[in-house]
């Protein structure tokens, strides 16, 4: 796995000569990120408009938006991926973000029947099925349960799905951007279920959305009574419409599909809904024609967000910060290693910021770039001891028919100009 053999790296998508691949020089003794002062730099010598004139008053932006210079930092979709934007996905601009929290307006959206616009005063959550007393909750009722604040990532099972068959999409926004991480405020699903009283035969909780797709998924009772939440806020404010306003289910560490948005009903049952009806979606088709079913946990994964195809190196050689994200549906990330030479040499990156179970982790690796080409990869490990596999190792086990659960190691090829490209090496 360390790839320390002498075989030259071969690249799947495009061919590059590997002459003198020497990237990954260890951090030099002194990092000098500053530049020599230039006497003729107008950014220093001229008085700028923003220094000369006063800016907007406090009544100009009742709800603040990012600087206009950040206009490129937006969710994007890939029109050819799906037939219609109503049942589609857009992607979080991971290459342009930092830390571990995704701003609300940049959380990727995945919906099957468009985003439902619901008046919270008209919204009800019904609990029925194998319960002692069926109940209906208004939003006000829900807010009378004890509240919890938890930071969790949500990853769609199809994240990185296009890459099963080789490098496809050029940018970590598109290869890895079906993930977001926010602080949820809400109540525990178990508190709601216990108020209704679960009958002994109740083993599954069917969660149903109020959207046009009436999206429905079954949650095993063990998980439902563990850490699932019914959330009404994200990052301190009400859920965004796109994320399920006024309430959504939160299923920590499990695939995004189960996090039913616009949640309107919880039905306790003795079997999963998926067994009652034909649901060919969200299974992992193997090479032998069999499919993996109920693969809920999002396995350990990471990606270097910068440099990456949408975030090339612009400053030339010298001090360079590799930044990336790692996460695992098994809990916390304990270590992330990075390589600049396609896996011959690995160095341990620095995890910075909180390390919380089922949350994104931010890592950095500070290095001195000598200007030579690099094959950047990151490899995460989680608290259960799982190590992120190579894509080849994944395909050896699962074939390449699947769309879902691709947590393979990502490679960015960086050329001498600092431009990066999605490639696969073997
Ligand atoms: N009601 C409803 N809930 C839903 C969906 C949907 O289409 N309708 N899509 C699911 C899928 S496939 C994913 S990946 C997540 C996406 O959550 P997000 O839009 O907040 O990123 O919501 C899930 N919950
Ligand atoms: Mo999804």
XYZ file of C-alpha atoms and ligand atoms in Angstrom:
451
model
C 0.000 0.000 0.000
C 2.890 2.346 0.636
C 3.860 1.959 -3.005
C 7.539 1.976 -2.217
C 8.326 -0.289 -5.195
C 10.366 1.020 -8.066
C 7.641 0.711 -10.700
C 6.953 4.015 -12.379
C 3.526 5.416 -11.637
C 1.102 5.074 -14.490
C -1.714 7.555 -14.790
C -5.114 6.502 -15.926
C -6.600 9.588 -17.500
C -3.733 11.366 -19.093
C -0.112 10.384 -19.592
C 2.672 12.329 -17.970
C 6.362 11.639 -18.070
C 7.672 10.971 -14.645
C 11.093 12.457 -15.019
C 12.641 13.210 -11.673
C 9.577 13.075 -9.474
C 11.005 14.725 -6.413
C 8.087 16.604 -4.887
C 7.469 16.247 -1.202
C 10.668 17.674 0.148
C 10.375 17.849 3.912
C 9.441 21.093 5.557
C 12.431 23.384 5.187
C 14.014 24.849 8.272
C 12.740 28.348 7.711
C 9.448 29.170 6.101
C 9.441 32.563 4.460
C 5.961 33.251 3.171
C 6.350 37.022 2.872
C 7.605 38.917 -0.150
C 10.239 41.575 -0.450
C 8.693 45.037 -0.192
C 8.163 46.606 -3.626
C 8.472 50.380 -3.566
C 6.245 50.812 -6.627
C 3.342 48.606 -5.499
C 0.181 50.777 -5.786
C -1.544 48.548 -3.223
C 0.877 50.152 -0.761
C 1.611 53.570 -2.210
C -1.922 54.662 -3.245
C -4.772 55.555 -0.931
C -7.613 53.221 -1.915
C -11.310 54.115 -2.271
C -12.290 52.009 0.713
C -9.887 54.042 2.777
C -11.086 57.354 1.393
C -14.878 56.954 1.563
C -17.109 55.550 4.271
C -18.794 52.248 3.617
C -22.359 50.935 3.901
C -24.281 51.683 7.057
C -25.679 49.037 9.366
C -29.056 49.102 7.649
C -27.675 48.139 4.223
C -27.601 44.360 4.777
C -30.214 43.036 7.226
C -29.058 39.552 6.281
C -25.349 39.652 5.467
C -23.840 38.031 2.400
C -20.191 37.233 1.553
C -17.963 39.829 -0.078
C -18.629 40.309 -3.788
C -15.083 39.135 -4.351
C -16.173 35.683 -3.197
C -18.850 35.404 -5.891
C -17.233 32.284 -7.344
C -17.660 30.403 -4.089
C -21.028 28.848 -4.820
C -22.729 25.490 -5.054
C -22.524 24.119 -8.573
C -24.227 21.286 -10.351
C -23.045 19.133 -13.225
C -25.942 19.404 -15.698
C -25.173 16.172 -17.592
C -25.195 14.083 -14.401
C -28.960 14.063 -14.016
C -31.931 14.481 -16.327
C -33.631 17.298 -14.440
C -32.554 19.795 -11.747
C -35.707 18.942 -9.767
C -34.292 15.523 -8.968
C -30.644 16.313 -8.835
C -27.680 17.388 -6.778
C -25.387 20.357 -6.461
C -22.007 20.334 -4.782
C -20.375 22.073 -1.818
C -17.385 24.206 -2.957
C -14.948 22.355 -0.685
C -11.906 23.775 -2.497
C -12.780 27.285 -1.316
C -13.745 26.553 2.289
C -11.747 26.114 5.451
C -12.243 24.837 8.965
C -14.849 22.135 9.538
C -18.167 24.000 9.394
C -19.991 24.403 6.090
C -21.751 27.769 5.741
C -25.501 27.202 5.461
C -25.833 28.700 2.000
C -23.096 26.433 0.618
C -24.337 23.062 1.882
C -24.820 20.800 -1.131
C -28.438 19.964 -1.955
C -29.781 16.624 -2.989
C -33.465 16.239 -3.498
C -35.715 13.944 -5.470
C -38.733 16.192 -5.920
C -37.392 19.706 -5.497
C -37.151 21.647 -2.234
C -40.494 21.858 -0.419
C -41.455 25.266 0.986
C -43.349 24.628 4.210
C -44.970 27.046 6.642
C -43.836 25.779 10.056
C -47.195 26.761 11.534
C -48.799 24.255 9.147
C -46.243 21.525 9.694
C -46.959 18.412 11.746
C -44.867 15.425 12.734
C -46.923 12.261 13.165
C -45.725 9.201 15.074
C -47.727 6.041 14.367
C -47.410 2.303 13.753
C -46.318 -0.033 16.543
C -46.647 2.532 19.324
C -48.785 2.675 22.452
C -50.345 5.997 21.494
C -50.027 7.601 18.071
C -49.084 11.271 18.435
C -48.930 14.426 16.369
C -46.449 17.198 17.141
C -46.467 20.820 16.102
C -43.188 22.722 15.885
C -43.913 24.243 19.292
C -44.476 20.789 20.778
C -41.118 19.582 19.456
C -39.303 22.488 21.041
C -40.493 21.365 24.483
C -38.173 18.323 24.429
C -34.607 18.730 25.755
C -32.393 20.264 23.055
C -29.015 19.097 21.841
C -26.286 20.747 19.773
C -24.149 18.433 17.670
C -21.728 18.927 14.806
C -22.125 16.199 12.197
C -21.162 15.631 8.586
C -23.772 14.451 6.090
C -22.424 12.614 3.055
C -24.552 11.329 0.186
C -23.797 7.670 -0.527
C -23.236 8.707 -4.154
C -20.431 11.124 -3.265
C -17.401 10.276 -5.435
C -19.701 7.864 -7.274
C -18.627 9.002 -10.733
C -15.067 7.989 -9.932
C -15.744 4.249 -9.686
C -14.896 3.965 -13.369
C -11.823 6.202 -13.285
C -11.123 9.917 -12.923
C -14.076 11.859 -14.249
C -14.695 15.213 -12.654
C -12.042 17.854 -12.374
C -12.338 19.393 -8.939
C -12.924 18.287 -5.376
C -16.205 20.232 -5.402
C -17.475 17.682 -7.922
C -15.608 14.563 -6.800
C -16.195 15.053 -3.052
C -18.673 17.920 -2.622
C -21.709 15.840 -1.650
C -20.745 16.357 1.961
C -21.412 19.128 4.448
C -20.908 19.600 8.162
C -22.944 21.910 10.369
C -23.982 22.223 13.992
C -27.512 20.911 14.385
C -29.860 21.957 17.121
C -32.722 19.633 17.758
C -34.262 16.991 19.945
C -33.457 13.317 20.255
C -35.518 10.951 18.123
C -35.597 8.592 21.085
C -37.369 11.184 23.250
C -40.109 11.525 20.640
C -40.465 7.759 20.161
C -40.501 7.099 23.888
C -43.292 9.598 24.394
C -45.386 7.565 21.933
C -44.198 4.298 23.523
C -42.553 1.711 21.245
C -44.259 -1.688 21.186
C -41.890 -4.674 21.668
C -42.316 -5.747 18.029
C -41.163 -2.312 16.806
C -37.750 -2.812 15.212
C -37.651 -0.160 12.481
C -38.625 3.475 12.171
C -39.846 4.568 8.780
C -39.152 8.262 8.239
C -41.195 10.073 5.612
C -40.723 13.505 4.095
C -43.444 15.996 3.192
C -41.841 16.879 -0.164
C -43.238 15.999 -3.580
C -41.010 12.883 -3.568
C -42.370 11.836 -0.126
C -38.894 10.468 0.395
C -39.019 7.469 2.726
C -36.289 5.510 4.482
C -36.193 3.010 7.337
C -33.898 3.467 10.293
C -33.028 0.436 12.446
C -34.442 0.881 15.965
C -31.020 0.537 17.564
C -29.808 3.617 15.700
C -33.086 5.476 16.232
C -32.730 5.039 20.009
C -29.056 5.949 19.963
C -28.001 9.317 18.539
C -30.569 10.264 15.871
C -32.043 13.737 16.141
C -34.944 15.680 14.748
C -33.200 18.970 13.977
C -34.786 22.360 13.458
C -31.662 24.525 13.319
C -28.278 24.459 11.596
C -25.351 26.655 12.548
C -27.563 28.555 14.948
C -30.381 29.554 12.606
C -33.456 27.756 11.337
C -32.762 25.001 8.807
C -32.538 26.267 5.261
C -35.429 25.332 2.952
C -33.044 23.228 0.880
C -31.965 21.308 3.967
C -35.469 20.363 5.101
C -37.029 23.387 6.816
C -38.674 23.202 9.255
C -37.327 19.799 10.431
C -35.068 17.039 9.223
C -33.846 13.740 10.542
C -30.176 13.567 11.562
C -28.600 10.097 11.408
C -24.944 10.556 12.454
C -22.374 8.659 10.399
C -25.015 7.065 8.149
C -25.545 7.774 4.453
C -27.254 11.061 3.616
C -30.268 9.387 2.043
C -31.531 8.383 5.485
C -31.517 11.982 6.755
C -35.090 12.603 5.663
C -35.817 16.297 5.102
C -39.159 18.055 5.621
C -39.858 15.187 8.052
C -43.585 14.652 8.541
C -44.034 11.074 9.756
C -42.325 8.383 11.802
C -43.889 4.958 11.567
C -42.659 2.256 13.898
C -42.721 -1.144 12.197
C -41.414 -4.669 12.440
C -39.640 -4.725 9.072
C -37.850 -2.192 6.903
C -39.923 -0.394 4.299
C -37.233 -1.234 1.756
C -38.283 -4.885 2.049
C -41.934 -4.119 1.421
C -41.505 -2.368 -1.859
C -39.130 -2.481 -4.781
C -36.324 -0.066 -3.957
C -33.413 -0.783 -6.225
C -31.796 2.505 -5.267
C -29.095 2.730 -2.664
C -27.686 -0.738 -2.970
C -24.124 -1.409 -4.077
C -24.017 -3.606 -7.169
C -21.021 -5.951 -7.128
C -19.168 -7.489 -10.071
C -20.908 -10.864 -9.546
C -24.348 -9.267 -9.883
C -25.129 -9.437 -6.173
C -25.744 -6.192 -4.358
C -24.716 -4.985 -0.942
C -27.783 -3.845 0.995
C -28.134 -1.685 4.116
C -24.618 -0.318 3.838
C -25.431 2.610 6.040
C -22.138 3.644 7.562
C -20.071 6.126 5.588
C -16.578 4.653 5.771
C -13.394 6.583 6.499
C -12.518 9.071 3.762
C -10.435 12.159 3.052
C -9.506 14.540 0.265
C -6.968 17.298 -0.230
C -9.042 20.397 -0.884
C -6.141 22.687 -1.731
C -4.246 22.528 -3.932
C -6.784 20.843 -6.174
C -8.017 21.408 -9.741
C -10.151 24.422 -8.767
C -7.530 25.706 -6.326
C -4.172 25.644 -8.129
C -0.930 26.851 -6.575
C -0.582 30.465 -7.654
C 2.399 31.596 -5.614
C 5.127 29.443 -7.112
C 7.691 27.464 -5.194
C 8.388 27.896 -1.512
C 6.097 27.506 1.482
C 2.951 25.609 0.595
C 0.047 24.575 2.818
C -1.757 21.392 1.842
C -5.269 21.590 3.296
C -7.837 18.837 3.395
C -10.840 17.224 5.013
C -11.276 13.804 6.579
C -14.328 12.107 8.067
C -15.673 8.750 9.151
C -19.079 7.325 9.961
C -17.316 5.231 12.578
C -16.441 8.182 14.811
C -13.395 10.426 14.971
C -10.396 10.620 12.661
C -7.231 9.679 14.517
C -4.669 10.328 11.808
C -4.290 11.592 8.263
C -1.202 10.913 6.170
C -0.340 12.759 2.994
C 1.999 11.976 0.143
C 3.332 14.240 -2.595
C 4.850 11.422 -4.653
C 1.860 9.186 -5.259
C 2.250 7.027 -2.185
C 5.983 6.295 -2.030
C 6.512 8.403 1.052
C 3.816 9.296 3.556
C 3.956 12.064 6.161
C 1.519 12.603 8.986
C -0.600 15.702 8.549
C -1.699 17.984 11.373
C -5.365 17.793 12.376
C -6.398 21.282 13.393
C -9.618 22.287 15.097
C -12.065 20.079 16.954
C -11.927 16.319 16.481
C -15.550 15.282 16.987
C -17.205 11.950 16.196
C -19.113 11.934 12.894
C -17.833 15.426 12.028
C -15.479 16.700 9.359
C -11.863 17.011 10.481
C -9.561 19.638 8.992
C -5.958 18.702 8.302
C -2.934 20.644 7.068
C 0.509 19.704 5.917
C 3.008 22.541 5.700
C 5.796 21.981 3.202
C 8.363 23.690 1.063
C 7.485 23.149 -2.598
C 10.512 22.946 -4.864
C 8.400 23.568 -7.956
C 8.493 20.027 -9.266
C 5.425 18.011 -10.177
C 3.544 16.196 -7.433
C 1.036 13.410 -7.048
C -0.914 14.457 -3.983
C -2.930 12.010 -1.928
C -4.320 11.839 1.582
C -5.163 8.721 3.574
C -7.272 8.900 6.723
C -7.595 6.527 9.655
C -10.494 6.437 12.112
C -10.979 5.524 15.746
C -12.060 1.990 14.853
C -8.718 1.488 13.133
C -10.085 1.565 9.583
C -7.689 2.934 6.966
C -8.910 4.598 3.805
C -8.309 2.171 0.910
C -6.870 2.837 -2.531
C -9.377 2.872 -5.379
C -7.731 -0.259 -6.778
C -8.214 -2.085 -3.471
C -11.858 -0.996 -3.388
C -12.506 -2.174 -6.927
C -10.841 -5.512 -6.177
C -13.550 -6.116 -3.575
C -16.551 -4.325 -5.055
C -15.937 -4.178 -8.789
C -16.853 -0.953 -10.542
C -20.597 -1.303 -11.117
C -21.579 0.645 -8.070
C -22.301 4.320 -7.786
C -22.261 4.329 -4.016
C -19.789 4.261 -1.144
C -16.572 5.140 -2.936
C -14.141 6.160 -0.194
C -10.973 5.472 -2.182
C -7.827 7.587 -1.979
C -7.974 10.587 -4.340
C -4.991 11.693 -6.427
C -4.328 15.193 -7.727
C -1.523 15.604 -10.227
C 0.128 19.025 -9.778
C 2.322 20.248 -12.611
C 5.286 22.610 -12.404
C 2.992 25.608 -12.909
C 0.919 24.588 -9.903
C -2.132 23.505 -11.927
C -3.844 20.414 -10.555
C -5.765 17.638 -12.267
C -7.817 14.625 -11.187
C -5.876 11.481 -12.127
C -5.533 7.899 -11.055
C -2.215 6.233 -10.644
C -1.367 2.609 -10.187
N -37.608 14.459 2.006
C -36.438 14.213 1.420
N -35.372 13.952 2.199
C -34.165 13.705 1.653
C -33.998 13.689 0.240
C -35.139 13.983 -0.566
O -35.091 14.007 -1.788
N -36.343 14.243 0.064
N -32.768 13.386 -0.289
C -31.882 12.592 0.559
C -30.536 12.453 0.061
S -30.290 11.317 -1.171
C -29.467 13.114 0.635
S -27.897 12.806 0.161
C -29.677 14.121 1.684
C -29.102 15.447 1.229
O -29.230 16.408 2.215
P -28.951 17.932 1.884
O -29.815 18.321 0.720
O -29.187 18.678 3.128
O -27.494 18.018 1.462
O -31.042 14.310 1.998
C -31.824 13.143 1.988
N -33.130 13.456 2.465
Mo -28.019 10.899 -1.332
